[in-house]
PDB file of C-alpha atoms in Angstrom:
ATOM      1  CA  MET A1111     -29.640 -48.334  44.718  1.00  0.00           C
ATOM      2  CA  PRO A1112     -30.143 -48.891  48.029  1.00  0.00           C
ATOM      3  CA  ARG A1113     -30.544 -52.689  49.996  1.00  0.00           C
ATOM      4  CA  GLN A1114     -33.214 -54.521  51.364  1.00  0.00           C
ATOM      5  CA  ASP A1115     -32.786 -56.991  54.706  1.00  0.00           C
ATOM      6  CA  ASN A1116     -35.024 -59.006  53.418  1.00  0.00           C
ATOM      7  CA  GLU A1117     -34.384 -58.890  49.949  1.00  0.00           C
ATOM      8  CA  LYS A1118     -32.798 -62.815  48.656  1.00  0.00           C
ATOM      9  CA  PHE A1119     -29.433 -63.254  47.604  1.00  0.00           C
ATOM     10  CA  SER A1120     -30.903 -65.185  44.483  1.00  0.00           C
ATOM     11  CA  ASN A1121     -33.367 -61.820  43.855  1.00  0.00           C
ATOM     12  CA  ARG A1122     -29.894 -59.582  44.053  1.00  0.00           C
ATOM     13  CA  LEU A1123     -27.998 -61.739  42.131  1.00  0.00           C
ATOM     14  CA  ASP A1124     -30.552 -60.856  39.453  1.00  0.00           C
ATOM     15  CA  THR A1125     -30.972 -57.120  40.065  1.00  0.00           C
ATOM     16  CA  ALA A1126     -27.436 -57.244  40.065  1.00  0.00           C
ATOM     17  CA  ALA A1127     -27.547 -58.968  36.385  1.00  0.00           C
ATOM     18  CA  LYS A1128     -29.835 -56.454  35.484  1.00  0.00           C
ATOM     19  CA  ALA A1129     -28.274 -53.735  36.300  1.00  0.00           C
ATOM     20  CA  ARG A1130     -24.939 -55.096  34.274  1.00  0.00           C
ATOM     21  CA  ALA A1131     -27.460 -55.683  31.485  1.00  0.00           C
ATOM     22  CA  GLU A1132     -28.811 -52.128  31.348  1.00  0.00           C
ATOM     23  CA  MET A1133     -25.559 -50.849  31.481  1.00  0.00           C
ATOM     24  CA  LEU A1134     -24.219 -53.133  28.515  1.00  0.00           C
ATOM     25  CA  ALA A1135     -26.861 -52.019  26.666  1.00  0.00           C
ATOM     26  CA  LYS A1136     -26.531 -48.622  27.144  1.00  0.00           C
ATOM     27  CA  ALA A1137     -22.795 -48.626  26.820  1.00  0.00           C
ATOM     28  CA  LYS A1138     -23.957 -50.655  23.025  1.00  0.00           C
ATOM     29  CA  ALA A1139     -26.468 -47.750  22.353  1.00  0.00           C
ATOM     30  CA  ARG A1140     -23.401 -45.340  22.731  1.00  0.00           C
ATOM     31  CA  ALA A1141     -21.157 -47.187  20.802  1.00  0.00           C
ATOM     32  CA  GLU A1142     -23.205 -47.788  18.054  1.00  0.00           C
ATOM     33  CA  ALA A1143     -23.973 -43.489  18.204  1.00  0.00           C
ATOM     34  CA  ALA A1144     -20.673 -43.202  18.225  1.00  0.00           C
ATOM     35  CA  LYS A1145     -20.701 -45.466  15.115  1.00  0.00           C
ATOM     36  CA  ALA A1146     -23.206 -43.601  13.242  1.00  0.00           C
ATOM     37  CA  THR A1147     -21.351 -40.339  13.718  1.00  0.00           C
ATOM     38  CA  ALA A1148     -17.778 -41.809  13.180  1.00  0.00           C
ATOM     39  CA  ASP A1149     -18.710 -41.592   9.178  1.00  0.00           C
ATOM     40  CA  GLU A1150     -19.580 -38.127   9.424  1.00  0.00           C
ATOM     41  CA  ARG A1151     -16.667 -37.001  11.514  1.00  0.00           C
ATOM     42  CA  THR A1152     -14.293 -39.132   9.710  1.00  0.00           C
ATOM     43  CA  LYS A1153     -15.760 -37.314   6.567  1.00  0.00           C
ATOM     44  CA  GLU A1154     -15.319 -34.173   8.540  1.00  0.00           C
ATOM     45  CA  ARG A1155     -11.741 -34.567   8.884  1.00  0.00           C
ATOM     46  CA  LEU A1156     -11.406 -35.358   5.479  1.00  0.00           C
ATOM     47  CA  ALA A1157     -12.820 -32.098   4.157  1.00  0.00           C
ATOM     48  CA  ILE A1158     -10.777 -30.399   6.618  1.00  0.00           C
ATOM     49  CA  ALA A1159      -7.636 -31.947   5.870  1.00  0.00           C
ATOM     50  CA  GLN A1160      -8.333 -31.097   1.991  1.00  0.00           C
ATOM     51  CA  ALA A1161      -9.290 -27.843   2.454  1.00  0.00           C
ATOM     52  CA  ARG A1162      -5.549 -27.529   4.700  1.00  0.00           C
ATOM     53  CA  GLU A1163      -3.863 -29.167   2.250  1.00  0.00           C
ATOM     54  CA  GLU A1164      -5.790 -26.780  -0.720  1.00  0.00           C
ATOM     55  CA  ARG A1165      -4.886 -23.708   1.332  1.00  0.00           C
ATOM     56  CA  GLN A1166      -0.867 -24.933   1.240  1.00  0.00           C
ATOM     57  CA  THR A1167      -1.117 -25.329  -1.810  1.00  0.00           C
ATOM     58  CA  ALA A1168      -2.564 -21.851  -3.001  1.00  0.00           C
ATOM     59  CA  ARG A1169      -0.250 -20.316  -0.194  1.00  0.00           C
ATOM     60  CA  ALA A1170       2.740 -22.142  -2.472  1.00  0.00           C
ATOM     61  CA  GLU A1171       1.529 -20.611  -5.517  1.00  0.00           C
ATOM     62  CA  GLU A1172       0.959 -17.064  -4.073  1.00  0.00           C
ATOM     63  CA  LYS A1173       4.669 -17.907  -2.535  1.00  0.00           C
ATOM     64  CA  ARG A1174       6.274 -18.388  -5.889  1.00  0.00           C
ATOM     65  CA  LEU A1175       4.041 -15.786  -7.766  1.00  0.00           C
ATOM     66  CA  ALA A1176       5.914 -13.359  -5.444  1.00  0.00           C
ATOM     67  CA  ILE A1177       9.099 -14.847  -5.408  1.00  0.00           C
ATOM     68  CA  GLU A1178       8.915 -14.675  -9.750  1.00  0.00           C
ATOM     69  CA  ALA A1179       7.479 -10.944  -9.434  1.00  0.00           C
ATOM     70  CA  ALA A1180       9.968 -10.227  -7.066  1.00  0.00           C
ATOM     71  CA  GLU A1181      12.977 -11.474  -9.261  1.00  0.00           C
ATOM     72  CA  ARG A1182      11.234  -9.893 -12.801  1.00  0.00           C
ATOM     73  CA  ALA A1183      10.986  -6.652 -10.407  1.00  0.00           C
ATOM     74  CA  ALA A1184      14.713  -6.865  -9.379  1.00  0.00           C
ATOM     75  CA  ARG A1185      15.694  -8.377 -13.214  1.00  0.00           C
ATOM     76  CA  GLU A1186      13.712  -4.744 -14.495  1.00  0.00           C
ATOM     77  CA  ALA A1187      15.243  -2.469 -12.100  1.00  0.00           C
ATOM     78  CA  GLU A1188      19.018  -3.813 -12.980  1.00  0.00           C
ATOM     79  CA  GLU A1189      17.464  -2.989 -16.524  1.00  0.00           C
ATOM     80  CA  ARG A1190      16.551   0.578 -16.098  1.00  0.00           C
ATOM     81  CA  LYS A1191      19.966   1.079 -14.288  1.00  0.00           C
ATOM     82  CA  ARG A1192      22.023  -0.213 -16.842  1.00  0.00           C
ATOM     83  CA  ARG A1193      20.213   1.532 -19.143  1.00  0.00           C
ATOM     84  CA  GLU A1194      20.544   4.758 -16.985  1.00  0.00           C
ATOM     85  CA  ALA A1195      24.319   3.972 -16.226  1.00  0.00           C
ATOM     86  CA  ASP A1196      24.346   3.959 -20.464  1.00  0.00           C
ATOM     87  CA  GLU A1197      23.076   6.826 -20.717  1.00  0.00           C
ATOM     88  CA  THR A1198      24.949   9.095 -18.421  1.00  0.00           C
ATOM     89  CA  LYS A1199      28.179   7.680 -20.256  1.00  0.00           C
ATOM     90  CA  ALA A1200      26.805   8.600 -23.644  1.00  0.00           C
ATOM     91  CA  ALA A1201      25.902  11.997 -22.740  1.00  0.00           C
ATOM     92  CA  ALA A1202      28.902  12.572 -20.795  1.00  0.00           C
ATOM     93  CA  GLU A1203      30.392  11.420 -24.078  1.00  0.00           C
ATOM     94  CA  ALA A1204      28.287  13.343 -26.617  1.00  0.00           C
ATOM     95  CA  LYS A1205      29.328  16.275 -23.692  1.00  0.00           C
ATOM     96  CA  MET A1206      33.084  15.628 -24.158  1.00  0.00           C
ATOM     97  CA  ARG A1207      32.468  15.721 -27.947  1.00  0.00           C
ATOM     98  CA  GLU A1208      31.448  18.979 -28.417  1.00  0.00           C
ATOM     99  CA  GLU A1209      33.645  20.695 -25.781  1.00  0.00           C
ATOM    100  CA  ALA A1210      36.680  18.891 -27.892  1.00  0.00           C
ATOM    101  CA  GLU A1211      34.704  20.386 -30.895  1.00  0.00           C
ATOM    102  CA  LYS A1212      34.283  23.486 -29.323  1.00  0.00           C
ATOM    103  CA  LEU A1213      38.290  23.862 -28.490  1.00  0.00           C
ATOM    104  CA  VAL A1214      38.988  22.492 -32.081  1.00  0.00           C
ATOM    105  CA  GLN A1215      37.350  25.500 -33.501  1.00  0.00           C
ATOM    106  CA  LEU A1216      38.129  28.016 -30.957  1.00  0.00           C
ATOM    107  CA  LEU A1217      41.628  26.753 -31.334  1.00  0.00           C
ATOM    108  CA  ALA A1218      41.028  26.999 -35.297  1.00  0.00           C
ATOM    109  CA  GLU A1219      39.951  30.826 -34.928  1.00  0.00           C
ATOM    110  CA  GLN A1220      42.655  31.560 -32.649  1.00  0.00           C
ATOM    111  CA  LYS A1221      44.742  30.291 -35.884  1.00  0.00           C
ATOM    112  CA  ALA A1222      43.080  32.065 -37.860  1.00  0.00           C
ATOM    113  CA  ALA A1223      43.108  35.348 -36.022  1.00  0.00           C
ATOM    114  CA  ARG A1224      47.073  35.104 -35.096  1.00  0.00           C
ATOM    115  CA  ASP A1225      47.492  34.231 -38.940  1.00  0.00           C
ATOM    116  CA  ALA A1226      45.353  37.499 -40.177  1.00  0.00           C
ATOM    117  CA  ARG A1227      47.683  39.551 -37.617  1.00  0.00           C
ATOM    118  CA  TYR A1228      50.807  37.677 -39.045  1.00  0.00           C
ATOM    119  CA  ALA A1229      49.714  38.345 -43.158  1.00  0.00           C
ATOM    120  CA  ALA A1230      48.794  41.886 -41.658  1.00  0.00           C
ATOM    121  CA  ARG A1231      52.104  42.712 -40.093  1.00  0.00           C
ATOM    122  CA  LYS A1232      54.114  41.448 -42.834  1.00  0.00           C
ATOM    123  CA  ASP A1233      51.587  43.600 -45.020  1.00  0.00           C
ATOM    124  CA  ARG A1234      52.831  46.712 -43.115  1.00  0.00           C
ATOM    125  CA  GLN A1235      56.189  45.719 -43.381  1.00  0.00           C
ATOM    126  CA  LYS A1236      56.203  45.305 -46.910  1.00  0.00           C
ATOM    127  CA  LYS A1237      54.460  48.384 -47.075  1.00  0.00           C
ATOM    128  CA  GLY A1238      57.079  50.339 -44.835  1.00  0.00           C
ATOM    129  CA  ARG A1239      59.768  49.238 -47.351  1.00  0.00           C
ATOM    130  CA  ARG A1240      58.604  50.827 -50.513  1.00  0.00           C
TER     131      ARG A1240
END
């Protein structure tokens, strides 16, 4: 504020005091307004913090469920792999048994054919002596 030369010292002091009082009143008004909104800001911050905590809890739960699902899938894959191995082993054993039975049957047929030839030869020999 420009100063006039004809002002008296006391007038200048009063003007300065009024200016300080106005500045103080403005500062108090701003402080009151800030105080009024501080509760709202605090509530907003609490709401934001609570929402963040809920999201973290939800993410932790999702992560736990994902880990459980992965473990379950791994166990199921392991079980399926073991069952397939058992089935493959059982099929191989059954095939080996079947081949062994065929071989036994073939050997029995060969022995029967050999015995039949031997018996026929002996019969021919007996008939030839008479």
